[in-house]
CSV table of C-alpha atoms in Angstrom, one decimal:
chain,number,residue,atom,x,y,z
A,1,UNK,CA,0.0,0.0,0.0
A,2,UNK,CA,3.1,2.4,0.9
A,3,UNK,CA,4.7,2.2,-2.5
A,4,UNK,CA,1.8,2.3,-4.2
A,5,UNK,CA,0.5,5.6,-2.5
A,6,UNK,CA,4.2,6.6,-3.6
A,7,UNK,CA,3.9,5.3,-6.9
A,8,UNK,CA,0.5,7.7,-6.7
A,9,UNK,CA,1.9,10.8,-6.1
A,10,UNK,CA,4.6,11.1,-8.4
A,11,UNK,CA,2.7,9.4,-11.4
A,12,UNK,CA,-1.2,11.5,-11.0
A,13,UNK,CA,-0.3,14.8,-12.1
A,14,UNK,CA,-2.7,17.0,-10.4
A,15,UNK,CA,-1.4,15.7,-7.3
A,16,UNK,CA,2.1,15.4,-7.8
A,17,UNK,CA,3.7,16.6,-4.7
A,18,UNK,CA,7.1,14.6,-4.9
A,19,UNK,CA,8.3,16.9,-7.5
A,20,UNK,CA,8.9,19.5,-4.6
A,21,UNK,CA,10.8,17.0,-2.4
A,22,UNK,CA,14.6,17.7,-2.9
A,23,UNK,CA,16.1,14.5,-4.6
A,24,UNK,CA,18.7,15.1,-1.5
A,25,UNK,CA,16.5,15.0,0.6
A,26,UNK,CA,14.3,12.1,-0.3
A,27,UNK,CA,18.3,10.2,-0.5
A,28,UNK,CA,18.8,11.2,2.9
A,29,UNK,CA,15.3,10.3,4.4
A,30,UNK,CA,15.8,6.7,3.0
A,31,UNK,CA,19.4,6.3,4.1
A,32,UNK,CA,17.7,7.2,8.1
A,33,UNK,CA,14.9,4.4,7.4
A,34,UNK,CA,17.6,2.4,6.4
A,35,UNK,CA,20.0,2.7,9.2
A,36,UNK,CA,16.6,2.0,12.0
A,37,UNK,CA,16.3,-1.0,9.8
A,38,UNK,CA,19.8,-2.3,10.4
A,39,UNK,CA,20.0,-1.4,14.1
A,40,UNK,CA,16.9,-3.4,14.7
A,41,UNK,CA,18.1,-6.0,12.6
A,42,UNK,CA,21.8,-5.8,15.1
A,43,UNK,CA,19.5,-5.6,18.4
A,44,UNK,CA,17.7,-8.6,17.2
A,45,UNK,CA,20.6,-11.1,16.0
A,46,UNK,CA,21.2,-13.9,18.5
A,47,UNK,CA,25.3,-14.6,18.6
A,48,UNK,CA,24.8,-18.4,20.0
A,49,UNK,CA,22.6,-18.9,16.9
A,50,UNK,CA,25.2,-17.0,14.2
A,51,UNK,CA,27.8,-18.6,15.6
A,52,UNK,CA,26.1,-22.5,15.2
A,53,UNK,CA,25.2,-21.3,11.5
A,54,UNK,CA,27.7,-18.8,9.7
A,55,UNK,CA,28.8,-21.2,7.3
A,56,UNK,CA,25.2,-21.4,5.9
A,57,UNK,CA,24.9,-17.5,6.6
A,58,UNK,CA,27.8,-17.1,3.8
A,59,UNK,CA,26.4,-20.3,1.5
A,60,UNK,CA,23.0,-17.8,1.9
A,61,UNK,CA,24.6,-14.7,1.3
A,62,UNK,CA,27.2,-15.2,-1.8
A,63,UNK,CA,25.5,-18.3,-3.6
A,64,UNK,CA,22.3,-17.0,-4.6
A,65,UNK,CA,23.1,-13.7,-5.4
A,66,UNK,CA,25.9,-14.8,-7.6
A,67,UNK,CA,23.8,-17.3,-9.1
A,68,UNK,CA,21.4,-14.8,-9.8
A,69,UNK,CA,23.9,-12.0,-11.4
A,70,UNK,CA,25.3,-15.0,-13.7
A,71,UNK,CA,21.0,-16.2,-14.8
A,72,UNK,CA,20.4,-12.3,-15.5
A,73,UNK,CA,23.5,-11.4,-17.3
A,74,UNK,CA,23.0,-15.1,-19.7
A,75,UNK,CA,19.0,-14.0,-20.3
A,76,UNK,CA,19.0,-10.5,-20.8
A,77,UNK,CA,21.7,-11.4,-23.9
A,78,UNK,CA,19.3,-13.9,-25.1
A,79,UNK,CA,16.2,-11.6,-24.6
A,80,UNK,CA,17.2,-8.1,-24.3
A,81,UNK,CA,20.2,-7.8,-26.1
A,82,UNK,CA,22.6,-7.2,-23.8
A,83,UNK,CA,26.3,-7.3,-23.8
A,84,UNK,CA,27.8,-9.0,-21.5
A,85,UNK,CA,28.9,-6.5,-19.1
A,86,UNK,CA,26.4,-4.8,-19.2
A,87,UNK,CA,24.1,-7.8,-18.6
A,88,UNK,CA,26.5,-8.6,-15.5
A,89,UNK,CA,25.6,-4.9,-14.2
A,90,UNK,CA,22.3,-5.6,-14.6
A,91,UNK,CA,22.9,-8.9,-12.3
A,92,UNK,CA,24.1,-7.6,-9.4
A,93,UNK,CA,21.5,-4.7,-9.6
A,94,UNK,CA,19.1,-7.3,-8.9
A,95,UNK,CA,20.7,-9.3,-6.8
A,96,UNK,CA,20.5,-7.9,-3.5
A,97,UNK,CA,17.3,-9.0,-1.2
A,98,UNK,CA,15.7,-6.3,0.0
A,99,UNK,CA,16.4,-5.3,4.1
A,100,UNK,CA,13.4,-3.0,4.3
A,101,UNK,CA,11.1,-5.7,3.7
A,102,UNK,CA,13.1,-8.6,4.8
A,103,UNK,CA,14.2,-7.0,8.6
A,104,UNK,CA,11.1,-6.2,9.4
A,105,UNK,CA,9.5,-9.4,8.6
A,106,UNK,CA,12.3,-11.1,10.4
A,107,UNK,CA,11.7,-9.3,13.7
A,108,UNK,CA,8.0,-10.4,13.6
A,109,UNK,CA,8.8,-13.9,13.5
A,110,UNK,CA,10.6,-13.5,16.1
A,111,UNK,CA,8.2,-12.0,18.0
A,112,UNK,CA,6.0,-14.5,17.0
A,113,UNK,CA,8.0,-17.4,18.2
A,114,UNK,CA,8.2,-18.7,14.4
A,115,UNK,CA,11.6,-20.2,13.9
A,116,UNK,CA,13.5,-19.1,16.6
A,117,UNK,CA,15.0,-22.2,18.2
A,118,UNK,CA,15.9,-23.4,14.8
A,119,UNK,CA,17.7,-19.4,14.2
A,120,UNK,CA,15.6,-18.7,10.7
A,121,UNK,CA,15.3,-14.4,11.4
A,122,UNK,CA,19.1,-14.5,12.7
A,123,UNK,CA,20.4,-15.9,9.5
A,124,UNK,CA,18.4,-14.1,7.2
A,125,UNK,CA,18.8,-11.3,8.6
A,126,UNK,CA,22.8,-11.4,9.2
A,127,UNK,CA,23.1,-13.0,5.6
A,128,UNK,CA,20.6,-10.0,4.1
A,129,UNK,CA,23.1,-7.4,5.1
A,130,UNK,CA,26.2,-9.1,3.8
A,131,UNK,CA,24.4,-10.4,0.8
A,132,UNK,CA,23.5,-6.1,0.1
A,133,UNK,CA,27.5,-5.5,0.4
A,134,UNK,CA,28.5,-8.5,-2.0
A,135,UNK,CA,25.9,-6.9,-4.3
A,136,UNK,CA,26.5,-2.8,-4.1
A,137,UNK,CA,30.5,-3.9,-4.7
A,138,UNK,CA,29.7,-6.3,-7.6
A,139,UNK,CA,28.0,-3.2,-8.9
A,140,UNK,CA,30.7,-1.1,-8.3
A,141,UNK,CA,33.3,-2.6,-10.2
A,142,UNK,CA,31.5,-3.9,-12.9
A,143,UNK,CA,30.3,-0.2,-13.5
A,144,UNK,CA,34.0,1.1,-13.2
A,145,UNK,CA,35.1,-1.4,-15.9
A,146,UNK,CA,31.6,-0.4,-18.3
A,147,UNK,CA,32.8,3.4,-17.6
A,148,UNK,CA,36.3,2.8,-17.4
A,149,UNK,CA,36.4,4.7,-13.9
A,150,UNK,CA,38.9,4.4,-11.4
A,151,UNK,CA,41.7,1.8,-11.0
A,152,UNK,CA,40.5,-1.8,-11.7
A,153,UNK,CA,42.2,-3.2,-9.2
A,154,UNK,CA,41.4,-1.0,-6.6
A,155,UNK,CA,37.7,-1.5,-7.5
A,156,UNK,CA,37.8,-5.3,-6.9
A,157,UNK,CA,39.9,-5.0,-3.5
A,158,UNK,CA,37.3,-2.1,-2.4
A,159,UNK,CA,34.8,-4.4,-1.9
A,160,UNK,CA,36.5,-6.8,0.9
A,161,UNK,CA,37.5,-3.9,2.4
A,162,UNK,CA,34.8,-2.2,3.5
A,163,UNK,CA,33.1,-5.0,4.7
A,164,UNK,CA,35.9,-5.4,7.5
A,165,UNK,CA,36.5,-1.4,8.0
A,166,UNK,CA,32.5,-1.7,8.5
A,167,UNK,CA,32.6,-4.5,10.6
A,168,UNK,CA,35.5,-2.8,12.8
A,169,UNK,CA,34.3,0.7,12.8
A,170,UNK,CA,30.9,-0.4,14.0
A,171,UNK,CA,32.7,-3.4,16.5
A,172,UNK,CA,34.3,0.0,18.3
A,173,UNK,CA,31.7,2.3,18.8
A,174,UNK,CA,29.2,-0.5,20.0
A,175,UNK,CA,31.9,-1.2,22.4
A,176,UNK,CA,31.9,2.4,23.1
A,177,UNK,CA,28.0,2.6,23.7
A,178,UNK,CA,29.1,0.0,26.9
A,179,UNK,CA,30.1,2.7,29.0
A,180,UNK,CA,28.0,5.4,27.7
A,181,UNK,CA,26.1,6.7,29.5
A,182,UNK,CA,28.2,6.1,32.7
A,183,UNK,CA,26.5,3.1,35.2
A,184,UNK,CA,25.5,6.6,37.9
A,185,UNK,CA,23.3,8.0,34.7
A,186,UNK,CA,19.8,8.2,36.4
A,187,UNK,CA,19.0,8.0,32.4
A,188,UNK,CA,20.9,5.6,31.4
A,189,UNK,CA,17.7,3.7,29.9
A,190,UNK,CA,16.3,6.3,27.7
A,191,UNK,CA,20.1,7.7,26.6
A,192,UNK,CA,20.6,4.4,25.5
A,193,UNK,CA,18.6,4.2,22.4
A,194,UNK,CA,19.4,8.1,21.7
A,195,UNK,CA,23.2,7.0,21.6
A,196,UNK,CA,22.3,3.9,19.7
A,197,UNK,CA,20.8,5.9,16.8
A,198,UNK,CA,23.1,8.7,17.0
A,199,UNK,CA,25.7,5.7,16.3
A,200,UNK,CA,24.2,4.3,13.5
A,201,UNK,CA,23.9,7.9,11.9
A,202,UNK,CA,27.4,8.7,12.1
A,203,UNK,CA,28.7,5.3,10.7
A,204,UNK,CA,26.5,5.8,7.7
A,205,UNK,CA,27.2,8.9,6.9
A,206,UNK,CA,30.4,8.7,7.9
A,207,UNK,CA,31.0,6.2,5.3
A,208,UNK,CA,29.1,7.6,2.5
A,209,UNK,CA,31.4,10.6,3.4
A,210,UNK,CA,34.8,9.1,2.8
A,211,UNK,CA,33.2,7.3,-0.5
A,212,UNK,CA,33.0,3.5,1.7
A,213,UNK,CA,29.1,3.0,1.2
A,214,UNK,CA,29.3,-0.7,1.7
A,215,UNK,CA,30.8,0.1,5.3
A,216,UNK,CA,27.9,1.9,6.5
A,217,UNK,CA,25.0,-0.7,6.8
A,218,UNK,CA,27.5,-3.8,8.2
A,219,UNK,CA,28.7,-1.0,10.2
A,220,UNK,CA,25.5,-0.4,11.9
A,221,UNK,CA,24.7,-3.3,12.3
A,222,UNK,CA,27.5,-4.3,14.4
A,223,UNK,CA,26.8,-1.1,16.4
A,224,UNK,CA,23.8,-2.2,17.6
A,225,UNK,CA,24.5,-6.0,18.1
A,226,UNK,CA,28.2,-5.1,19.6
A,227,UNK,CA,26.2,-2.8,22.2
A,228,UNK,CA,23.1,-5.3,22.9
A,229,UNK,CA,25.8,-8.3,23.4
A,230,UNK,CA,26.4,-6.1,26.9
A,231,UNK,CA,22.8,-4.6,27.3
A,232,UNK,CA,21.3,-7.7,27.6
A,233,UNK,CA,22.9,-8.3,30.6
A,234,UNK,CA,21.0,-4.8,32.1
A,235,UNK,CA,17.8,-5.1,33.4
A,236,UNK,CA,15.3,-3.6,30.3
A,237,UNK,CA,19.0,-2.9,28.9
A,238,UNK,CA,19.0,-3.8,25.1
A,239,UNK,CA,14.7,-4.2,25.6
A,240,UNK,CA,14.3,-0.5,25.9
A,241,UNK,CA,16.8,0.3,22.9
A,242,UNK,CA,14.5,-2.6,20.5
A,243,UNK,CA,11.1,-0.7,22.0
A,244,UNK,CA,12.4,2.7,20.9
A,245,UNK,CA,13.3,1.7,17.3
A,246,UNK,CA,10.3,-0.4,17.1
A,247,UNK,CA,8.1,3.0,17.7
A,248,UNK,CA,10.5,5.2,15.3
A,249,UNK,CA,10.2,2.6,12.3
A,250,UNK,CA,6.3,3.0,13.0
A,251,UNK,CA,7.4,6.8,11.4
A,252,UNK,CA,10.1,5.6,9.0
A,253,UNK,CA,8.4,2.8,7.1
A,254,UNK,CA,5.5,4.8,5.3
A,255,UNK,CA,8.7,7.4,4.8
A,256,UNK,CA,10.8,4.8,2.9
A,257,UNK,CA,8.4,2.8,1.5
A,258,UNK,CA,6.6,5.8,-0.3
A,259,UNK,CA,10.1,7.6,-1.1
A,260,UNK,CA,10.3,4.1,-3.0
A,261,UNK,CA,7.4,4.2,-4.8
A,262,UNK,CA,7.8,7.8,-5.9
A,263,UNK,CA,11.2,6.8,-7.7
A,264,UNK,CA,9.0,4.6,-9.6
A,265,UNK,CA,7.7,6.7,-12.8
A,266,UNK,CA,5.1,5.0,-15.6
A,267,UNK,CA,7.4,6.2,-18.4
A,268,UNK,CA,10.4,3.7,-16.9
A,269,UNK,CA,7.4,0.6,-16.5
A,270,UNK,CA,5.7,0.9,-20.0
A,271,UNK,CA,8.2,0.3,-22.3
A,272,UNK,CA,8.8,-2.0,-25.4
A,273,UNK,CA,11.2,-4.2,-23.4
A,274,UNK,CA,8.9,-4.6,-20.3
A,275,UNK,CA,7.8,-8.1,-20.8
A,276,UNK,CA,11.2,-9.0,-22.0
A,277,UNK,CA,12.2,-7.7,-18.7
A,278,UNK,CA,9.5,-9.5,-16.7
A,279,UNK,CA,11.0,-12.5,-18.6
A,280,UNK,CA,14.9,-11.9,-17.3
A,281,UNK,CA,13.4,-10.9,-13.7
A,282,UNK,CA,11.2,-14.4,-13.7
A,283,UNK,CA,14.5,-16.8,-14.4
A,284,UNK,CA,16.3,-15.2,-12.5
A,285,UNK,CA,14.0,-15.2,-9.4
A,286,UNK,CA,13.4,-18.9,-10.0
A,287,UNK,CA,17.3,-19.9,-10.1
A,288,UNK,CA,17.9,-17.4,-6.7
A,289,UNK,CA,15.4,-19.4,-5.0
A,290,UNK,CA,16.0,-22.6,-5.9
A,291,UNK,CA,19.4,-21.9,-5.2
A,292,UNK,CA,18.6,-20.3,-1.5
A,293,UNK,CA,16.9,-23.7,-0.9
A,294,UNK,CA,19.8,-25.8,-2.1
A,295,UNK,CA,22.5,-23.7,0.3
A,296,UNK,CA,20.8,-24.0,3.7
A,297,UNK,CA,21.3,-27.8,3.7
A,298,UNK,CA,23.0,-28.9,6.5
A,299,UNK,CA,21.7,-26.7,8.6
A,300,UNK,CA,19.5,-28.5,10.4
A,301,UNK,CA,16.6,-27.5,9.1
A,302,UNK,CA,13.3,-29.1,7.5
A,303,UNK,CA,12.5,-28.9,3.9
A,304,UNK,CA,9.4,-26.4,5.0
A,305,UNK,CA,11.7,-24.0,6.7
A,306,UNK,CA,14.7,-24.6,3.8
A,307,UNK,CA,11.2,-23.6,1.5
A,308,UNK,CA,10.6,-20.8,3.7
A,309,UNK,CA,14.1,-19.3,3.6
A,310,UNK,CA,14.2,-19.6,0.1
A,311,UNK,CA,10.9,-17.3,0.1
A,312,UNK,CA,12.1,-15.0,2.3
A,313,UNK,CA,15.0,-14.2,-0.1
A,314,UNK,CA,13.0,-13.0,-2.5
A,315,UNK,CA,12.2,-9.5,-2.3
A,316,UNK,CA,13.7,-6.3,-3.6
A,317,UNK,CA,13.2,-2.4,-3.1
A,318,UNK,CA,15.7,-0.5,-1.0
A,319,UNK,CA,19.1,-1.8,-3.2
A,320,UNK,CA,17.3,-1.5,-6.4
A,321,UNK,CA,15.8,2.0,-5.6
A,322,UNK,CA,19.4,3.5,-5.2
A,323,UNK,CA,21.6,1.7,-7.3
A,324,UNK,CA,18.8,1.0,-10.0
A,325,UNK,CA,19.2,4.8,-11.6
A,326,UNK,CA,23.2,4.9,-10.9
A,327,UNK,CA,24.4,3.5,-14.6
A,328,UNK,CA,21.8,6.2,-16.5
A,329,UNK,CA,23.4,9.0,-14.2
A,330,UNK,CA,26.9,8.6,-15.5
A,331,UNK,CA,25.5,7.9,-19.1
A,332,UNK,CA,23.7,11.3,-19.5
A,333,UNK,CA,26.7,13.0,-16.8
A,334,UNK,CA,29.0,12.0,-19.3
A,335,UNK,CA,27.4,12.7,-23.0
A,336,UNK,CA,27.6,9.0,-23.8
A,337,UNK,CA,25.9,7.5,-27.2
A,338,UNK,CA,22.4,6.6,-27.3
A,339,UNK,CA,23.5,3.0,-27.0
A,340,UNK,CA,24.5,3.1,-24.1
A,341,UNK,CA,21.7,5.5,-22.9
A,342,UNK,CA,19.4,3.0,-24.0
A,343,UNK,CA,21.1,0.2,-22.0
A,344,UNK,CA,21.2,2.2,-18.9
A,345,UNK,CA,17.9,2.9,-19.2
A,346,UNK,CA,16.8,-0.8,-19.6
A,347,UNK,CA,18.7,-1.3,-16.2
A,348,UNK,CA,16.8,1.2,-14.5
A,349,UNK,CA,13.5,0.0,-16.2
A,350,UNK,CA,14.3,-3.7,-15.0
A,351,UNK,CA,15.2,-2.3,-11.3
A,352,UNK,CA,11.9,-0.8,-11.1
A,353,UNK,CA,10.0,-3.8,-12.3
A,354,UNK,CA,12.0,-6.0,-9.7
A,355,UNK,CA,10.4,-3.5,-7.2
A,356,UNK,CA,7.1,-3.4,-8.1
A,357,UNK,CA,6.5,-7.4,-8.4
A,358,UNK,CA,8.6,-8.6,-5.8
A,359,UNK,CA,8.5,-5.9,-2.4
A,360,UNK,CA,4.6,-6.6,-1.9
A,361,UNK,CA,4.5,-10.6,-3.4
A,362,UNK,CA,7.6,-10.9,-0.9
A,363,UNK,CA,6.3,-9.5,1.9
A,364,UNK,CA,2.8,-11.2,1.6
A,365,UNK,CA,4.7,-14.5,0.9
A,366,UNK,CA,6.9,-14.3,4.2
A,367,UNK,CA,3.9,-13.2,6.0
A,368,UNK,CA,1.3,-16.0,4.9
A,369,UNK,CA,3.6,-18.8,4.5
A,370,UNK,CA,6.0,-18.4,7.9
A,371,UNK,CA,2.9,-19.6,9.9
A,372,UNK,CA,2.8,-22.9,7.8
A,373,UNK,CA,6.1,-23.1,7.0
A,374,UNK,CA,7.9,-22.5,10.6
A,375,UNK,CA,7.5,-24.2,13.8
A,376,UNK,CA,6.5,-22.3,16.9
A,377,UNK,CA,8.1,-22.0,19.8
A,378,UNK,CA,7.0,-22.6,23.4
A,379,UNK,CA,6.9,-19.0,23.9
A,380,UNK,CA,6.8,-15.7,21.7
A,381,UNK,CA,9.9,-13.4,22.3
A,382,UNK,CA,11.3,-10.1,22.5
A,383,UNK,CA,14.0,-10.3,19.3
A,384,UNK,CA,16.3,-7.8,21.8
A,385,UNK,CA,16.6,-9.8,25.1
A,386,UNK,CA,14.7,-13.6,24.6
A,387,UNK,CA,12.0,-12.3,27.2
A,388,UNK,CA,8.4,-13.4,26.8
A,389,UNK,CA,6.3,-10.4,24.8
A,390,UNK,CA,2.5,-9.7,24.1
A,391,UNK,CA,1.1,-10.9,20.9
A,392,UNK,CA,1.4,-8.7,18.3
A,393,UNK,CA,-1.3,-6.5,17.0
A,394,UNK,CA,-3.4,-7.6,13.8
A,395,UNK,CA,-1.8,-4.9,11.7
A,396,UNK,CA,2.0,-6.0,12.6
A,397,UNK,CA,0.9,-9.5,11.4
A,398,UNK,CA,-0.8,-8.8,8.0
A,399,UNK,CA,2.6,-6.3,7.4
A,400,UNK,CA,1.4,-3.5,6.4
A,401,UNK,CA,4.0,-2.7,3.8
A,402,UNK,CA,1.2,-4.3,1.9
């Protein structure tokens, strides 16, 4: 329903009120979603459960989306036309999962009870956020060689790179957030989540400063679960930081989810190559999940939750939606021929037909199948501290992202 409201208001021209939103702004806006998104998904990781599954957490997060890249760059030459770099670009724009959809989703099971003991929303959501990095740096150098920009090598080492500045940046200042504020604070509970956030701003935009934008969301992430790892042992420690961010992404998630949509403009979607597109996006999405359900054996689970996990994999929106326009950016920035203006724009329409078919089906396919899918735990819990919680309201279960 939020990206279609989005989708709404910048397609219906007498009530097109995006156009006044500073493309700066609207960058910004979805970067702050974002970084609530990964601090919830930190808070809610469980390190017994990571630890008992990270080698299927990296069969998770390189195999499909490299399997995926390879199925879109072989079937858009076949059906679009593509070279083959350009077909490869095209790949790892769609193969990142989606961690505005998928975090959320994750932290109601969880809440729910629905896959805990066997660890289903701590893989996925551990794996989504490495999975985004492997993607965004795929991206990266595969764009540098299409434009010939920057050093090759450099590229290719980039990647690597910031995912273990990320992971050490973030490892710090959550180790940092241990003794602030000091143990006599008389406010130590409600600083807590202020710092938190404050944290996860400055590592973001910190590393979108200094041009490492894949060390900003592994960074926040290990903010928040290097800071709950010592919380937990607080009374209401790490349970008032997940209660706060809960109640803030009540405010961020019709923010992103409409900024989303309103990228999303009919003159990209009706196109001559649209159903050519829709046939690249269907292969590939087949190979990616039957390639997700192939990497999680051995991890002790049952072919319902491998099924599940394969499901959950599926959806796209926040990657896509900045990475998507990226490649028709430089194009026009740098006067190239209509070739390769066409191409660009192909990418972009493709991006935008990933968001629009697989966000809602994704989200509604988590949400209806987890309860069939998943077994339930004796108890419901809180995804910050393990404690029994309240059922959740109607509205959290039907996930209104739809």
């Amino acid at each position: 329903g939020m990206l279609i409201t989005g989708f709404i208001l910048r397609n219906v021209d007498a009530i097109n009120v995006v156009r006044h939103i500073e493309p700066s702004w609207a960058s910004d806006l979805r970067s702050m979603a974002l970084i609530l998104i990964l601090i919830r998904a930190g808070l809610g990781l469980d390190a017994t459960v990571l630890r008992n599954l990270g080698g299927a957490c990296l069969r998770l997060t390189c195999c499909p989306c490299l399997v995926e890249c390879a199925a879109v760059a072989v079937s858009a030459r076949l059906l679009l036309g593509f070279p083959w770099l350009w077909g490869t670009l095209l790949g790892f724009v769609l193969g990142a999962v989606s961690p505005a959809v998928v975090v959320p989703s994750m932290l109601w099971l969880q809440s729910e009870g629905l896959g805990v003991d066997q660890g289903i929303p701590t893989l996925v959501m551990a794996a989504a956020s490495f999975d985004d990095v492997l993607a965004i740096t795929g991206f990266g150098v595969v764009l540098g060689i299409v434009f010939s920009k920057g050093n090759l090598a450099w590229n290719i080492a980039k990647g690597p790179l910031e995912a273990v500045v990320g992971l050490l940046f973030g490892g710090v200042v959550g180790g940092l957030l241990w003794f602030l504020p000091s143990a006599q604070s008389g406010q130590r509970t409600t600083l807590r989540p202020v710092l938190l956030l404050l944290a996860g701003l400055c590592v973001m935009f910190a590393a979108r400063r200094v041009e490492f934008g894949g060390s900003g969301p592994l960074g926040c992430i290990a903010v928040a679960f290097v800071a709950a790892f010592r919380w937990t042992k607080d009374q209401h420690g790490a349970a008032s930081a997940s209660e706060t961010c809960a109640l803030l992404w009540e405010v961020f998630q019709p923010i992103l989810f409409g900024l989303i949509g309103s990228e999303v403009q009919i003159k990209d979607v009706v196109s001559d190559g649209t159903l050519l597109g829709l046939g690249v996006l269907g292969i590939s999405l087949t190979l990616r999940m039957a390639t997700s359900f192939l990497v999680v054996y051995g991890a002790s689970l049952s072919l319902k939750e491998r099924l599940f996990v394969a499901i959950a994999w599926l959806p796209k929106a926040t990657v896509q939606a900045a990475i998507g326009p990226v490649a028709l950016d430089y194009a026009r920035n740098l006067g190239a021929d209509d070739r390769t203006v066409s191409l660009a724009t192909q990418v972009l329409t493709v991006a935008v037909l990933s968001i629009l078919v697989t966000a809602p089906i994704g989200a509604a396919a988590i949400a209806l199948s987890a309860p069939r899918l998943l077994r339930r735990s004796a108890k419901s819990l809180d995804p910050a501290n393990g404690r029994a919680v309240t059922e959740p309201d109607e509205e959290d279960v039907n996930m209104s992202v739809l």
